[in-house]
Tab-separated table of C-alpha atoms in Angstrom:
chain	number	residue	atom	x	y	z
A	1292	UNK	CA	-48.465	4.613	40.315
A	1293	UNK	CA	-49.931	2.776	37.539
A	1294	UNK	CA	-53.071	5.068	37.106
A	1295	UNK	CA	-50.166	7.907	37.311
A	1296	UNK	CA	-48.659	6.655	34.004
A	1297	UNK	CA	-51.884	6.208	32.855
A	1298	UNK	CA	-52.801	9.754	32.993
A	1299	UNK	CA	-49.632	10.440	31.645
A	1300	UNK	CA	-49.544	8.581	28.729
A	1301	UNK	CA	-52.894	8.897	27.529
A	1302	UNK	CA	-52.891	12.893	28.047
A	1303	UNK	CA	-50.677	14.878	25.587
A	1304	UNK	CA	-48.645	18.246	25.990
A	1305	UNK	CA	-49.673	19.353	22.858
A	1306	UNK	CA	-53.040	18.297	21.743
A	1307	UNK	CA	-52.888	21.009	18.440
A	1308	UNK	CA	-49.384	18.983	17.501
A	1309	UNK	CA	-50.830	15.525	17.053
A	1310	UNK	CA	-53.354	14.680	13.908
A	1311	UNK	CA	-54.182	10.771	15.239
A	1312	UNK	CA	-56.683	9.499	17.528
A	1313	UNK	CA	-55.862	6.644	19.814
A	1314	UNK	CA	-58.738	4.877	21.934
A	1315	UNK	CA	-58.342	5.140	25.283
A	1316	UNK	CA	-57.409	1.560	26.432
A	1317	UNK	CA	-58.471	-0.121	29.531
A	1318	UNK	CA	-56.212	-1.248	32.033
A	1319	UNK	CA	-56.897	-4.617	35.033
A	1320	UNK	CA	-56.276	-3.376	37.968
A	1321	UNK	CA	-56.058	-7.020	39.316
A	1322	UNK	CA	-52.550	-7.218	38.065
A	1323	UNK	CA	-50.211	-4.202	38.883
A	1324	UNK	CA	-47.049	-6.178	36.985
A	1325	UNK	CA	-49.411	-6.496	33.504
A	1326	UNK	CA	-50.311	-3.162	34.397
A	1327	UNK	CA	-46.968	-1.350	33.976
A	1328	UNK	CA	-45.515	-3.513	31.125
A	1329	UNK	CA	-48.819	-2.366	28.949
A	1330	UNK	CA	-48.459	0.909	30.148
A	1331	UNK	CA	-44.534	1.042	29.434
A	1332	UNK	CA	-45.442	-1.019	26.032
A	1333	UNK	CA	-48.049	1.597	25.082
A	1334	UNK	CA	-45.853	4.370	26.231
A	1335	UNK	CA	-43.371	3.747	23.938
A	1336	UNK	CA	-46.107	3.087	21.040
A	1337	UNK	CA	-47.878	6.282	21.477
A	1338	UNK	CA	-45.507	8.896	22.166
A	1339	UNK	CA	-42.739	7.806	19.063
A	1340	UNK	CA	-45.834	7.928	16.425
A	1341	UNK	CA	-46.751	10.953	16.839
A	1342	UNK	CA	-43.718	12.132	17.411
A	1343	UNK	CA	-42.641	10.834	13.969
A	1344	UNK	CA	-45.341	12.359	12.375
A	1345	UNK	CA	-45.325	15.770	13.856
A	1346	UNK	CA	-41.374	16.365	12.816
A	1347	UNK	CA	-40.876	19.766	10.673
A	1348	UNK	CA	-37.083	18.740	8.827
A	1349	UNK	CA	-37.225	22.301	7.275
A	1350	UNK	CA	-37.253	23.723	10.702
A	1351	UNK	CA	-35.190	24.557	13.069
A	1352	UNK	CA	-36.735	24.359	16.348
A	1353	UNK	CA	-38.162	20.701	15.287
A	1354	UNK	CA	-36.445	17.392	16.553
A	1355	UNK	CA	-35.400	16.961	13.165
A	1356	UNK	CA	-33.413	20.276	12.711
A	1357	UNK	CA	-31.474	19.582	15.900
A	1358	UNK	CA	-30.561	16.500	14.580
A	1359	UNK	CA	-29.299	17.786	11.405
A	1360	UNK	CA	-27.323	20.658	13.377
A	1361	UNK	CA	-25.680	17.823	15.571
A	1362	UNK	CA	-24.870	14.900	12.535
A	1363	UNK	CA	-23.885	17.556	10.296
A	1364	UNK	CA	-20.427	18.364	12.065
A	1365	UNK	CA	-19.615	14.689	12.482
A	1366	UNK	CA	-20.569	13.762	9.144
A	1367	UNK	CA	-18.151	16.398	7.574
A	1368	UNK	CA	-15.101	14.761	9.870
A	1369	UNK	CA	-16.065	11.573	8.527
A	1370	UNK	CA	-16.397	12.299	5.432
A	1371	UNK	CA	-13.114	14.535	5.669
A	1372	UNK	CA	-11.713	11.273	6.870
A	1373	UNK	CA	-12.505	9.211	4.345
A	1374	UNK	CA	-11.277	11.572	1.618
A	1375	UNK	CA	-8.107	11.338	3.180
A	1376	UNK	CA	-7.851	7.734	3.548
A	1377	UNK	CA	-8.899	7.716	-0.009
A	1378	UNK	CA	-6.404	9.983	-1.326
A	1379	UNK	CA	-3.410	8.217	0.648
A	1380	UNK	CA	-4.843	4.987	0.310
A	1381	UNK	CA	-1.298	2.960	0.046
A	1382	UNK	CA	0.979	4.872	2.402
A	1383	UNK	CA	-1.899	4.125	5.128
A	1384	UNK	CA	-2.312	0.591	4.065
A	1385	UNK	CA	1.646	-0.378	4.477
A	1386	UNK	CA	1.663	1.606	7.998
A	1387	UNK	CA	-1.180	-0.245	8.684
A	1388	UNK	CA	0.703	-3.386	8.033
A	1389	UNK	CA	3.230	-2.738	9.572
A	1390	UNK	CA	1.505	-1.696	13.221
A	1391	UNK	CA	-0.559	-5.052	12.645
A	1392	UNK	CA	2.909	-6.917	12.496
A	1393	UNK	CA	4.573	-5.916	15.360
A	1394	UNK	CA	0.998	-5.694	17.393
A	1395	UNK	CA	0.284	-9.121	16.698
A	1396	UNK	CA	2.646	-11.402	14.580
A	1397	UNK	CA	1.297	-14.680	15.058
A	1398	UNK	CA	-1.158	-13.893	12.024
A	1399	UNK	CA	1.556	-12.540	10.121
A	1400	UNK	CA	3.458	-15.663	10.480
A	1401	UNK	CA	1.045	-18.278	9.343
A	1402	UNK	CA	0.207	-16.490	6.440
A	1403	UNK	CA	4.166	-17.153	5.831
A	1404	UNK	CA	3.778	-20.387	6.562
A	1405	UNK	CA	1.562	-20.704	3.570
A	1406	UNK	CA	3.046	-18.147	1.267
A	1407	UNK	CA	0.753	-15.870	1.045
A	1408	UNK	CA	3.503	-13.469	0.004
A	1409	UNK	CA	3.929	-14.866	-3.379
A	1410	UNK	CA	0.447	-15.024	-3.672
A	1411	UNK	CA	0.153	-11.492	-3.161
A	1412	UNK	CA	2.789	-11.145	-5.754
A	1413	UNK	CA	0.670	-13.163	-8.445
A	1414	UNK	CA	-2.251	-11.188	-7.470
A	1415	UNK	CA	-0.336	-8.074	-8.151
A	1416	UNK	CA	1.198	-9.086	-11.747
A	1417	UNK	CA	-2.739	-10.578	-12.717
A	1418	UNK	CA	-3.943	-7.141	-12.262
A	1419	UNK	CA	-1.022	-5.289	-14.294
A	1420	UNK	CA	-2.025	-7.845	-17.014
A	1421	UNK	CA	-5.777	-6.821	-16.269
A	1422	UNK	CA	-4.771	-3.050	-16.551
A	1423	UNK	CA	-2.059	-3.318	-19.178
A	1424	UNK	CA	-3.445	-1.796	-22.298
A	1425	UNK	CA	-1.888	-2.261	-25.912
A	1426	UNK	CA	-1.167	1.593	-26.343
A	1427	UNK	CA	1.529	1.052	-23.147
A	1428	UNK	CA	3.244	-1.861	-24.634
A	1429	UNK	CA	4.118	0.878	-27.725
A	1430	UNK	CA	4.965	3.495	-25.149
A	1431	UNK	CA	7.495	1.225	-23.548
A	1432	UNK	CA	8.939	0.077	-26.742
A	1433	UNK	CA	9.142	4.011	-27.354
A	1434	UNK	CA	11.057	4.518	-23.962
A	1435	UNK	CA	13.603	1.934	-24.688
A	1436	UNK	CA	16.545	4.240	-23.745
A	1437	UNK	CA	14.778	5.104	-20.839
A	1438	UNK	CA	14.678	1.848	-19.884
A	1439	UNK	CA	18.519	0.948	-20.669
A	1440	UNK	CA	19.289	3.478	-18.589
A	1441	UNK	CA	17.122	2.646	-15.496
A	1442	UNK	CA	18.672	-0.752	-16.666
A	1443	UNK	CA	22.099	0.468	-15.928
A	1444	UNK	CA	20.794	2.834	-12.869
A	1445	UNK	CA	19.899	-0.738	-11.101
A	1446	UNK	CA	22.751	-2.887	-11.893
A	1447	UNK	CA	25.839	-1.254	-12.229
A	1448	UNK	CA	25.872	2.329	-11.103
A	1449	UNK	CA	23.703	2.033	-7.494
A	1450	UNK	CA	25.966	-0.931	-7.015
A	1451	UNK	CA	28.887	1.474	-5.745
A	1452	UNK	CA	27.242	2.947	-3.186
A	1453	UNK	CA	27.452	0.122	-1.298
A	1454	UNK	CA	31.530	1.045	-0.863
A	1455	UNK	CA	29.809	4.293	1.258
A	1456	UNK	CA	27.849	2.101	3.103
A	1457	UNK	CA	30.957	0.100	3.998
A	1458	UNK	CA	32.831	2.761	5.210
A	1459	UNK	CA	30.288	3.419	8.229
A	1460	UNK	CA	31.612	1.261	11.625
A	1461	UNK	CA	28.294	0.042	14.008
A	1462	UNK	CA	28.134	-3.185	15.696
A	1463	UNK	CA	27.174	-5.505	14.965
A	1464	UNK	CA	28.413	-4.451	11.778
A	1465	UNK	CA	26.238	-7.229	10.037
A	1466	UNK	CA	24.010	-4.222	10.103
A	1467	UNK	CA	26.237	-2.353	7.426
A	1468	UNK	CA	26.969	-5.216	5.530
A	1469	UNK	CA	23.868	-6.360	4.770
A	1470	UNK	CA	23.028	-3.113	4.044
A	1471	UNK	CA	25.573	-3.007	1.614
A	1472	UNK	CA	24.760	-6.595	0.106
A	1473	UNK	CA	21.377	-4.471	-0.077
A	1474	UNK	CA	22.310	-2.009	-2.790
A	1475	UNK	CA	23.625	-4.132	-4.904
A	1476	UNK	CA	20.294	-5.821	-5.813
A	1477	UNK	CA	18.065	-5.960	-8.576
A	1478	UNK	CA	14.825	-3.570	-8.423
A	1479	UNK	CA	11.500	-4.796	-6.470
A	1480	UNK	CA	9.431	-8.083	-7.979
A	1481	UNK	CA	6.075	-5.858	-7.287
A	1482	UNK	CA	6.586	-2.907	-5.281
A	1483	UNK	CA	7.753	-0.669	-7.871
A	1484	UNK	CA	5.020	-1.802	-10.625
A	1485	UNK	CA	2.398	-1.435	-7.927
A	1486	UNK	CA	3.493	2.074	-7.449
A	1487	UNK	CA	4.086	3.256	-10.927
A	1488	UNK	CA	0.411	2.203	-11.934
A	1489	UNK	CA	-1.342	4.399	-8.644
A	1490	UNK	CA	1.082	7.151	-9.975
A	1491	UNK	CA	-0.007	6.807	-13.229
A	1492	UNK	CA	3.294	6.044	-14.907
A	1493	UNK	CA	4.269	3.798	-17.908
A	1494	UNK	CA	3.483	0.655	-16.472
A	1495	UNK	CA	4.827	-1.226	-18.932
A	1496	UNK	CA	8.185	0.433	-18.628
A	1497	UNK	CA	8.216	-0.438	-15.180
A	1498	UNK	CA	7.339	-3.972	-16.149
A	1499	UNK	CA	9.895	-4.104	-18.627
A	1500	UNK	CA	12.425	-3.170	-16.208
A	1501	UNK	CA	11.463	-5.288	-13.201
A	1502	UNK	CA	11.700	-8.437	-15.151
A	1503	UNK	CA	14.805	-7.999	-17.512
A	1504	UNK	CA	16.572	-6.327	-14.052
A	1505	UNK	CA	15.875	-9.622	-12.162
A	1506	UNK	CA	16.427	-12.103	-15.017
A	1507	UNK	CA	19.943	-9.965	-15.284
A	1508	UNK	CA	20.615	-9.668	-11.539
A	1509	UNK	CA	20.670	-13.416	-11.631
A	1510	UNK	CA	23.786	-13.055	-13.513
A	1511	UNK	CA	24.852	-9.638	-12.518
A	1512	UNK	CA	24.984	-9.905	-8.244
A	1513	UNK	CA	27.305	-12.364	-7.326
A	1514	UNK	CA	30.049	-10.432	-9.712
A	1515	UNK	CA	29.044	-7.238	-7.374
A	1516	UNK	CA	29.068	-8.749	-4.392
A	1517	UNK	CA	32.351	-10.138	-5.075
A	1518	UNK	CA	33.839	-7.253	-6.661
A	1519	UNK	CA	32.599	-4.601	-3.457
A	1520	UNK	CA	31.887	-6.463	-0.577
A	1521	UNK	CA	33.318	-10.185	-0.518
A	1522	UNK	CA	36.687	-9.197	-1.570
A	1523	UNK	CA	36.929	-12.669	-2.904
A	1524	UNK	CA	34.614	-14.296	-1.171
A	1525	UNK	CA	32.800	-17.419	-3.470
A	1526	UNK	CA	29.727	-16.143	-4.015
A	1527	UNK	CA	27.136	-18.258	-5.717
A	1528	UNK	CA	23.206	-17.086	-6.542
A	1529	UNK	CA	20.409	-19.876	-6.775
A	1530	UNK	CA	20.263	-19.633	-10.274
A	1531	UNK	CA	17.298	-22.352	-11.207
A	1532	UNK	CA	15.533	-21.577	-8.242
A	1533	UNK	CA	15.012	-17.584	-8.788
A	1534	UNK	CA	14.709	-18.091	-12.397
A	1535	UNK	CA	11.783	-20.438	-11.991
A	1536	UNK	CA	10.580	-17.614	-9.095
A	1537	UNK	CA	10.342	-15.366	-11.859
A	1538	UNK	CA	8.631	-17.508	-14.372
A	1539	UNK	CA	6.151	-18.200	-12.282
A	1540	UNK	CA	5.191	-15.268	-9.892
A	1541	UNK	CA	5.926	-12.208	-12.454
A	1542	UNK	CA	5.435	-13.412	-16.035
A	1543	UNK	CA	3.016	-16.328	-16.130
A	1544	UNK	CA	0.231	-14.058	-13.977
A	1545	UNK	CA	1.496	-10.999	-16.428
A	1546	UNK	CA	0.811	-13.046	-19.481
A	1547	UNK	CA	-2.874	-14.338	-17.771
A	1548	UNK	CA	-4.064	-10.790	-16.796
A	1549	UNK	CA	-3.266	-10.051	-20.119
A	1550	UNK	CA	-4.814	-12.721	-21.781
A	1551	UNK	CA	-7.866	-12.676	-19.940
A	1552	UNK	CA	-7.947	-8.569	-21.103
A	1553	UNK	CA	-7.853	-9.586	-24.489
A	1554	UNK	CA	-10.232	-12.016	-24.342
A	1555	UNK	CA	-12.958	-10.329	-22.965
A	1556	UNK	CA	-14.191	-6.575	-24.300
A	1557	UNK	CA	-16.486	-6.481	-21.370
A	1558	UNK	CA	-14.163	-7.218	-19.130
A	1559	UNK	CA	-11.787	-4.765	-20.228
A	1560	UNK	CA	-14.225	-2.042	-19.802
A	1561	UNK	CA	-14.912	-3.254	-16.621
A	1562	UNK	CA	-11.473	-2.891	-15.352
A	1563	UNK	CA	-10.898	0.245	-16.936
A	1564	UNK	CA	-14.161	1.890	-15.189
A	1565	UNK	CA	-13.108	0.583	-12.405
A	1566	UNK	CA	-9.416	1.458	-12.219
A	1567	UNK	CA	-9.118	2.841	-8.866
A	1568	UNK	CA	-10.907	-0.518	-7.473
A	1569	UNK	CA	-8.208	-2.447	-8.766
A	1570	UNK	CA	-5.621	0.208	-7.477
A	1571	UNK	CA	-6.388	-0.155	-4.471
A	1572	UNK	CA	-6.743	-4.020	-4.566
A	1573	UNK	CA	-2.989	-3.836	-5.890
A	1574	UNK	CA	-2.434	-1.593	-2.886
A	1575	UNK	CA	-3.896	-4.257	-0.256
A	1576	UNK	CA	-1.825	-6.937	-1.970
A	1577	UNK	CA	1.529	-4.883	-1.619
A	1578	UNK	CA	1.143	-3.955	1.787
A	1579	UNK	CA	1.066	-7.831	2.565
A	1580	UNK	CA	4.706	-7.654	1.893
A	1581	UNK	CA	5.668	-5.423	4.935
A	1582	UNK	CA	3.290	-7.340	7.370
A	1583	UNK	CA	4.684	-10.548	6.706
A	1584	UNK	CA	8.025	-9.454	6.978
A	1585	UNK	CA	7.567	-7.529	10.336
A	1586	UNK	CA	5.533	-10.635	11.934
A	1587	UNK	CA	8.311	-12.641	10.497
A	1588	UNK	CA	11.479	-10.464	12.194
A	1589	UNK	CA	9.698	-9.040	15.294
A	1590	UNK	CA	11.591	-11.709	17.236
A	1591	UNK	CA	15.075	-10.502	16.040
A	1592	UNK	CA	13.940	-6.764	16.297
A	1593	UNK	CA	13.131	-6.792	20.001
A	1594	UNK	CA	16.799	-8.265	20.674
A	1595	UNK	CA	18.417	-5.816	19.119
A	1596	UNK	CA	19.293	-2.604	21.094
A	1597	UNK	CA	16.868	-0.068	20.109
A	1598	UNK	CA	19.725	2.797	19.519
A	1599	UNK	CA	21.570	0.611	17.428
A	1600	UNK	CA	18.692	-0.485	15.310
A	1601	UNK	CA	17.608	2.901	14.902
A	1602	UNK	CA	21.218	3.910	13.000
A	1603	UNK	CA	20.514	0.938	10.496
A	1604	UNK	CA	16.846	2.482	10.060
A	1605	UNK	CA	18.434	5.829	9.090
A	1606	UNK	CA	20.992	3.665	6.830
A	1607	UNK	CA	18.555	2.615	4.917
A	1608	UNK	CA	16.492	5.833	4.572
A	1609	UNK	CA	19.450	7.700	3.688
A	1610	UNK	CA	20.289	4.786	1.074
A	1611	UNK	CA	17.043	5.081	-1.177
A	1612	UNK	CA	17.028	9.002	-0.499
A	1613	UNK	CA	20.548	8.743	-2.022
A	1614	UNK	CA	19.055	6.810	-5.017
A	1615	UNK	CA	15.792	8.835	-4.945
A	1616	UNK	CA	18.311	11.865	-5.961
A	1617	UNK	CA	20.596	10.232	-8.226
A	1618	UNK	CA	18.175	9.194	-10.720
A	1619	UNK	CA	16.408	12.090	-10.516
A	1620	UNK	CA	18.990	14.414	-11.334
A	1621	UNK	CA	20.430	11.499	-13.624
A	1622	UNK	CA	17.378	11.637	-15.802
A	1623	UNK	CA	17.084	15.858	-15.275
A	1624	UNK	CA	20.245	15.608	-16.799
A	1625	UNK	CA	20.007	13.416	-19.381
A	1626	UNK	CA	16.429	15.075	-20.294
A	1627	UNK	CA	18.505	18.543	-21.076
A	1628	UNK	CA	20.733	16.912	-22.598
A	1629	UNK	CA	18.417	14.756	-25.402
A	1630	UNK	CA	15.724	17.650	-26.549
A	1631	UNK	CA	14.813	18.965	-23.270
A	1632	UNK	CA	11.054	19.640	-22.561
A	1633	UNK	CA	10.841	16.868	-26.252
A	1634	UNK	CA	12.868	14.885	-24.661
A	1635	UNK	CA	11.735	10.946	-23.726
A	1636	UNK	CA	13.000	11.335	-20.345
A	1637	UNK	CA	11.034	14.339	-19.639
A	1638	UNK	CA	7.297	12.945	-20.107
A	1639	UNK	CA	6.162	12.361	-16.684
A	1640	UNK	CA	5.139	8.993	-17.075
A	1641	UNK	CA	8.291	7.607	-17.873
A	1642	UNK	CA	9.858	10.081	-14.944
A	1643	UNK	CA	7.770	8.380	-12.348
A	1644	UNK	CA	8.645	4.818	-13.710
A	1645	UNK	CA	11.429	5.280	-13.982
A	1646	UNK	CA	12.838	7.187	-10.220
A	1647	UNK	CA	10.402	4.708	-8.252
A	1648	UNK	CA	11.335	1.429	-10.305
A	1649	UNK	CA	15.524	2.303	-10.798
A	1650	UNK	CA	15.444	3.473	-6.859
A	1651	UNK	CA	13.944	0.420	-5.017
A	1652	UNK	CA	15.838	-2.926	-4.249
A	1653	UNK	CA	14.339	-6.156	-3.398
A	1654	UNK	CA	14.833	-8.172	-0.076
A	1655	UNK	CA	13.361	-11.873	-1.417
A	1656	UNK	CA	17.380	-11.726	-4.010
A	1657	UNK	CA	18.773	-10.600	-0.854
A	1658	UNK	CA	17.124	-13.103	1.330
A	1659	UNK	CA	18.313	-15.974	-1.148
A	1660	UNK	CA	22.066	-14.532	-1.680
A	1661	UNK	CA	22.255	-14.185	2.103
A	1662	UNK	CA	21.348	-18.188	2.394
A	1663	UNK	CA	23.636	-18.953	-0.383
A	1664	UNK	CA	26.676	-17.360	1.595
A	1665	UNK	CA	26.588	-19.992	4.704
A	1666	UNK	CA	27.979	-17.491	6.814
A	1667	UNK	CA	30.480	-15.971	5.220
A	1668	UNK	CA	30.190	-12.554	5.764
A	1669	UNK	CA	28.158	-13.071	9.027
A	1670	UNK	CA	25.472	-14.337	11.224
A	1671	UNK	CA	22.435	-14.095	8.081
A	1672	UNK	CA	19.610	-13.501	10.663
A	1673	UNK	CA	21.584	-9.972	11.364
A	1674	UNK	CA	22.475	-9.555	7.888
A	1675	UNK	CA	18.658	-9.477	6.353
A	1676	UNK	CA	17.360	-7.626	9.645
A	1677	UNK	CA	18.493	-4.299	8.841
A	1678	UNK	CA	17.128	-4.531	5.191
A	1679	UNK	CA	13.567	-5.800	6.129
A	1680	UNK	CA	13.089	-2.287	7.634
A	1681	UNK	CA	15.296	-0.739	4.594
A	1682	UNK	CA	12.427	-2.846	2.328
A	1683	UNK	CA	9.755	-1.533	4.079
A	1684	UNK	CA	10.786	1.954	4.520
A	1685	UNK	CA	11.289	2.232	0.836
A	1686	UNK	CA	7.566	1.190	-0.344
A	1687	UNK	CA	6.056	3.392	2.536
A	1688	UNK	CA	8.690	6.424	1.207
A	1689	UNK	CA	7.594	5.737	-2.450
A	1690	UNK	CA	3.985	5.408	-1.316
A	1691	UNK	CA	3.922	9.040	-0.055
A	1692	UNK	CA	5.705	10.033	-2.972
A	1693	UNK	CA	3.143	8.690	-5.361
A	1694	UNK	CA	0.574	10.682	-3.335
A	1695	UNK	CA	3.224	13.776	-4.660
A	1696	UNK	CA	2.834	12.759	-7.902
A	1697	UNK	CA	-1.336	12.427	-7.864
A	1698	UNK	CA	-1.602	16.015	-6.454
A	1699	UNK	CA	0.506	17.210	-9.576
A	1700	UNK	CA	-1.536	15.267	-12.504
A	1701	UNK	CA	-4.862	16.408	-10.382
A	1702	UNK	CA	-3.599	19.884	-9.681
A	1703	UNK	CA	-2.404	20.353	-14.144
A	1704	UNK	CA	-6.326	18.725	-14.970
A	1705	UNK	CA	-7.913	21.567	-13.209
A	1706	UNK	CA	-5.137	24.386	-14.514
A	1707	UNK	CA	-6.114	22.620	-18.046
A	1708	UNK	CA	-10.114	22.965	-17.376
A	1709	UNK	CA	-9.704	26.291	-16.414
């Protein structure tokens, strides 16, 4: 057997094909086991050099051609994969989080446990500061009635759709009232700034509006609870504690991004270069939101009868479609009716600021209001379930609608090359 391999090995197929020499080793035949490791050792050693040296790339029949015609197929799905994971980077990040949460919560509950969340949220507001150029700062201040509007959009007018939301009957009808508690909110802490930057909108708009909404809301909720839900009801808002919230996860990491921006030429240049880096780094951060909250409420979710649950779900989708449309035709409207096409409301990045920022409402108010009411409008755990998926829902909406938004800038830079 072992001179059998021998004869093998040391005579080639193709003696034309191979340029080397090798001396012709000698083998003990005292020892059959040394025998067939050397032989299997040269084996290997023999036939891959030459092998390697006699490969044609540039043709076909050659070892390397067949291996381009097989790799090339699978490296154009990968790389057809990637694009798209690329190109709807966020939406597949929060779905991501999400399936993580309910697959395995534990994680998602001890980053809770430490607050991760609101480190996510500081991480998001240091990178607007990061990405927050001067020039935006004077197109927000230019936008100012765009901004009293959305303003208006978020505090008093959405506010009454909660009496719609009222008028549906489900039990436990917790579900509709904390939906309705829902709409009467102040806009997202991060969501909707996160979004409006990978959309390219006025960030600072969106900015604006986030903070003066929630400094308002403060002030604002408890007179709209009262007034269409409570009926009376005492409703008090943690007034210290969400102011200091504020303070320190939105404008004190706004104010260092910035800082640090101005500081630094190199570092601004860096940033800017690398914009869709820190997009997508915003992106990451923002999709810890709906983990955390999923790992948090998977408990309450699996008690809840699945056809039940699944009416709130649609609740809430149909509540931030129903805002999705009245902005938009609120700010159609009030573009025709201030210049048209000229108009302020018309230029796309205030558009986009504005319908994602003015449409979203935020679940941490909600969570804090819901505390504050010991009970009074019903068991809270049932309450804030329905509006963790109503939270959720609306970034991962919002996220496919930024994608909607990306395809039009992209698609109007190649009709403008042309």
């Amino acid at each position: 057997m072992a001179g059998t391999i021998h004869s093998l090995v040391l005579s080639p197929r193709h003696a034309k094909t191979s340029p080397f020499c090798f001396p012709t080793p000698r083998f003990l035949a005292s020892s059959s086991l040394l025998v067939s490791r050397s032989v299997s050792f040269n084996c290997n050693r023999l036939i891959s050099r030459p092998t390697r040296a006699c490969q044609q790339p540039d043709k076909v029949g050659g070892n390397g051609g067949q291996a381009d015609i097989t790799s090339g197929p699978a490296k154009g799905l990968t790389k057809q994969f990637l694009d798209f994971a690329s190109n709807n980077f966020l939406p597949f990040a929060l779905v991501s989080g999400v399936a993580i949460g309910f697959a395995n919560p534990s994680l998602g509950c001890l980053a809770d446990r430490y607050s991760l969340s609101k480190f996510s949220t500081v991480g998001i507001f240091i990178i607007s500061g990061l990405t927050l150029r001067s020039e935006a700062i004077g197109a927000a201040v230019e936008a100012w009635s765009v901004g009293m509007f959305g303003l208006c959009s978020i505090l008093l007018f959405t506010p009454y759709f909660s009496r719609l939301i009222l008028q549906v009957q489900l039990q436990p009808q917790e579900f509709v009232t904390g939906l309705a508690i829902f709409s009467c909110m102040p806009t997202t802490l991060s969501s909707g700034i996160a979004l409006t930057q990978l959309a390219g909108g006025n960030s600072a708009l969106a900015l604006a509006m986030t903070v003066i909404s929630n400094l308002l809301g403060i002030l604002i909720v408890p007179f709209s609870i009262a007034k269409f839900i409570a009926d009376g009801v005492g409703v008090s808002v943690p007034t210290k504690q969400l102011f200091r919230s504020l303070i320190l996860t939105l404008l004190i990491p706004l104010v260092v991004g910035k800082v640090l921006r101005e500081s630094s030429k190199g570092l601004a240049d860096f940033v800017d270069k690398n914009s869709k880096l820190f997009s997508k780094i915003s992106a990451l951060f923002l999709s810890l939101v709906p983990w955390i909250q999923v790992s948090r409420s998977r408990s309450l979710l699996l008690m809840v009868e699945p056809k039940i649950f699944l009416v709130a779900i649609g609740m809430g989708i149909m509540l931030h479609l129903f805002l999705l449309a009245f902005n938009s035709l609120a700010i159609r409207a009030l573009s025709a009716l201030s210049g048209g096409s000229k108009s302020v409301f018309a230029k796309e990045e205030n558009f986009s600021a504005l319908l994602l920022v003015a449409s979203q409402k935020t679940l941490p108010v909600m969570v804090a209001v819901v505390e504050q009411l010991g009970g009074a409008l019903g068991e809270s755990g049932l309450l804030v379930l329905p509006c963790v998926a109503a939270h959720i829902l609306q970034i991962v909406m919002d996220s496919f609608l930024v994608n909607i938004f990306l395809r039009k800038d992209r698609s109007s830079t190649k009709a403008k090359l042309a």
